[in-house]
PDB file of C-alpha atoms in Angstrom:
ATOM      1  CA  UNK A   1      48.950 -61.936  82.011  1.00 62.00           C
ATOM      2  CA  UNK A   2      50.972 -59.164  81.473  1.00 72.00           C
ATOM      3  CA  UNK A   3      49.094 -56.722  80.425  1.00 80.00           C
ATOM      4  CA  UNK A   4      46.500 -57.251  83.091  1.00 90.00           C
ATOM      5  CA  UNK A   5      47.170 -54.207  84.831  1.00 90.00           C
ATOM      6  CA  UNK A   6      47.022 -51.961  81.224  1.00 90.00           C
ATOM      7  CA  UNK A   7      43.767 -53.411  80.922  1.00 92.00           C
ATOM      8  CA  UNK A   8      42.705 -52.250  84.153  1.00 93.00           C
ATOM      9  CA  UNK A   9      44.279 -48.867  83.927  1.00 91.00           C
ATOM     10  CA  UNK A  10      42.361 -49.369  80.395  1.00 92.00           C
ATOM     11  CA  UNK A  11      39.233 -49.984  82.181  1.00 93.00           C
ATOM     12  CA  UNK A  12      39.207 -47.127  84.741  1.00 91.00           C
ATOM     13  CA  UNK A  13      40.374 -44.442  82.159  1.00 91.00           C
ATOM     14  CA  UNK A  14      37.863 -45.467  80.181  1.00 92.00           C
ATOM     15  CA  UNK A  15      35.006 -45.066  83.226  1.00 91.00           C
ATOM     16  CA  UNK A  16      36.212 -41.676  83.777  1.00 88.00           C
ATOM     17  CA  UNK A  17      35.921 -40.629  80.251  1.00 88.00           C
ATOM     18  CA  UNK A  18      32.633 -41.646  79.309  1.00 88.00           C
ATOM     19  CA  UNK A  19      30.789 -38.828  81.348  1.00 85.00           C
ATOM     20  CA  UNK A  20      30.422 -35.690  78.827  1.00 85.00           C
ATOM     21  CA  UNK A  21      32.448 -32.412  79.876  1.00 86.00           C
ATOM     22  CA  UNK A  22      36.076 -32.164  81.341  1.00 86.00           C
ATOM     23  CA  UNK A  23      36.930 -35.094  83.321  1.00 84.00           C
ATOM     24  CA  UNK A  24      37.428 -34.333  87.172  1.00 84.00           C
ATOM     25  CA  UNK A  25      41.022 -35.307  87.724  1.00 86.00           C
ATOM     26  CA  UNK A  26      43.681 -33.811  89.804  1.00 89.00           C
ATOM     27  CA  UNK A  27      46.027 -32.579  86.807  1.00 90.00           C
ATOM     28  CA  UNK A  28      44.120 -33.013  83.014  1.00 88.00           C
ATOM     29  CA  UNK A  29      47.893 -32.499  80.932  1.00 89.00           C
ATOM     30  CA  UNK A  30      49.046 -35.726  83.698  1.00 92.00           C
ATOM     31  CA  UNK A  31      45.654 -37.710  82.593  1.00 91.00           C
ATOM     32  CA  UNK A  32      47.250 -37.160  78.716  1.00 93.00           C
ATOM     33  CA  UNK A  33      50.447 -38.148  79.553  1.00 93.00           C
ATOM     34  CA  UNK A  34      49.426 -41.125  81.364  1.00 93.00           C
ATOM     35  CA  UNK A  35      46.890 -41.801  78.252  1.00 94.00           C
ATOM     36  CA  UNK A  36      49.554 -41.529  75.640  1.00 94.00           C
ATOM     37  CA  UNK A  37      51.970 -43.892  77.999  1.00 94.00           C
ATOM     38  CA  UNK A  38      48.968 -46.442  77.736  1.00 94.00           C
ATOM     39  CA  UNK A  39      48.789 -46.365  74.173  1.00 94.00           C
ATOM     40  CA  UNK A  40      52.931 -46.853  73.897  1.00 93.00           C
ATOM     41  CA  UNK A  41      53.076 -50.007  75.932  1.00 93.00           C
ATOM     42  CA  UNK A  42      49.803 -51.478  74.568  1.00 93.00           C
ATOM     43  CA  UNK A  43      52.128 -51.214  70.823  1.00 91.00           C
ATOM     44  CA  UNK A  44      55.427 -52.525  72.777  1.00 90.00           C
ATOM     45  CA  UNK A  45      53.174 -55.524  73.792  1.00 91.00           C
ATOM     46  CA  UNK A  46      51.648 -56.128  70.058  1.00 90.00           C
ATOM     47  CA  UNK A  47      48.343 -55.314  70.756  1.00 91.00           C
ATOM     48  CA  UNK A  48      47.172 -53.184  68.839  1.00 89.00           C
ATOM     49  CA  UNK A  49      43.962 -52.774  69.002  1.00 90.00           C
ATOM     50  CA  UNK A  50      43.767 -51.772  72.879  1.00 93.00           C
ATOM     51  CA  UNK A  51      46.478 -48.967  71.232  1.00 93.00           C
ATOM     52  CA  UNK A  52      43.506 -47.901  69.002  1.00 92.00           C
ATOM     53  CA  UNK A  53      40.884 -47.906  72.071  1.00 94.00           C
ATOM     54  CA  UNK A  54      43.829 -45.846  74.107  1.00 94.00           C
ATOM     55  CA  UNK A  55      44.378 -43.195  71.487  1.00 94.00           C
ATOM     56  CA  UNK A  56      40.682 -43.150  70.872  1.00 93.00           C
ATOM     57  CA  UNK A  57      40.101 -42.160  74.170  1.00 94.00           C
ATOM     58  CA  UNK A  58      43.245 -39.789  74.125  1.00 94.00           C
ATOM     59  CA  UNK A  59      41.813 -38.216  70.979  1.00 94.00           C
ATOM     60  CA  UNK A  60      38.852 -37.468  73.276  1.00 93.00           C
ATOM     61  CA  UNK A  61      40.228 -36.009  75.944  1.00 93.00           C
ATOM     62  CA  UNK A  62      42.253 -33.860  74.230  1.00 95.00           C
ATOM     63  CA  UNK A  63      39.247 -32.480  72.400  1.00 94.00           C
ATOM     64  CA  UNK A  64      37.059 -31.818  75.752  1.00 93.00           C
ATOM     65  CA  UNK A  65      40.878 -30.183  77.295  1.00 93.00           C
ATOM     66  CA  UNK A  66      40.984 -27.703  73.532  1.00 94.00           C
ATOM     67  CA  UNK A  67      44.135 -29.141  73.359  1.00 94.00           C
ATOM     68  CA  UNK A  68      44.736 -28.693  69.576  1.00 94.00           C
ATOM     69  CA  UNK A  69      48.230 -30.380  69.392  1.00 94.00           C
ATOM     70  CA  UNK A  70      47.535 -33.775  71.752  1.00 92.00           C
ATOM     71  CA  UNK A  71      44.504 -34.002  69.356  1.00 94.00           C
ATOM     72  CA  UNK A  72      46.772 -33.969  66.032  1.00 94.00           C
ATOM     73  CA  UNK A  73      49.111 -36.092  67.788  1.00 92.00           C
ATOM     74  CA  UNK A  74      46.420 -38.475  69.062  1.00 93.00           C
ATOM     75  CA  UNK A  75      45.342 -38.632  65.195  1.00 91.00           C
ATOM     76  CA  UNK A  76      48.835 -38.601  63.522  1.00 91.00           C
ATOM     77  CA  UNK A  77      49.322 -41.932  66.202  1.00 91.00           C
ATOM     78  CA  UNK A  78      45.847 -43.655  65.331  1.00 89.00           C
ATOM     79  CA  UNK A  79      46.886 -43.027  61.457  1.00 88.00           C
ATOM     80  CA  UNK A  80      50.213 -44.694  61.881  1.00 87.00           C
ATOM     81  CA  UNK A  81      48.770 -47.562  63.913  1.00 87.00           C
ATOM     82  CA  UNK A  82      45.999 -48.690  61.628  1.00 85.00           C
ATOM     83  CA  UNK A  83      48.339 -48.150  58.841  1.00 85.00           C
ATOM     84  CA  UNK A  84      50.637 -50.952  60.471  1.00 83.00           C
ATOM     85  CA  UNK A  85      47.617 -52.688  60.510  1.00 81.00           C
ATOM     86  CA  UNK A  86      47.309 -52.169  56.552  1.00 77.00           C
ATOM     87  CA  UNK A  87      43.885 -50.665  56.619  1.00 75.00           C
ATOM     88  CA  UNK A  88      44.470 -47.352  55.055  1.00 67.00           C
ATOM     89  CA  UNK A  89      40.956 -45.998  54.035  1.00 67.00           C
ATOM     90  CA  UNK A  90      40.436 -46.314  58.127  1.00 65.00           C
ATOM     91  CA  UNK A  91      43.561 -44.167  58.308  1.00 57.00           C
ATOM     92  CA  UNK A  92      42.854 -40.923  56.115  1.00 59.00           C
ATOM     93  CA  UNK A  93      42.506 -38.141  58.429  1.00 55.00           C
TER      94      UNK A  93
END
């Protein structure tokens, strides 16, 4: 129930970013803000999984943007979260 509307944010961010290229959106650093906010509350509401779908999708973005440092911190986040999740040989970088 209450993470209905993450999973529509989810759901919509998730649209936009499955067409190739640079996304079309007003302000791209904005879209990895909002991204990386996603991510945070998905962890604050122990799910983490839908964390691992957000950062994936971060991870993404950040690539298609060149955006060297979001990527490493998109990675550095996904390693930490599926090392909370004790699978370790997912998390080697």
């Amino acid at each position: 129930a209450l993470s209905q509307p993450l999973d529509e944010a989810f759901s919509l961010w998730k649209q936009l970013l499955e067409k190739p290229g640079i996304p079309e959106v007003r302000s791209p650093e904005q879209t990895v803000t909002s991204l990386q906010l996603l991510a945070s509350l998905y962890r604050l509401q122990a799910q983490p999984i839908q964390a691992l779908e957000s950062l994936l999708l971060l991870r993404s973005l950040c690539r298609r943007l060149g955006d060297a440092l979001g990527r490493a911190s998109a990675l550095s986040q996904l390693s930490r979260t599926l090392l909370q999740l004790e699978c370790p040989s997912q998390a080697q970088v």
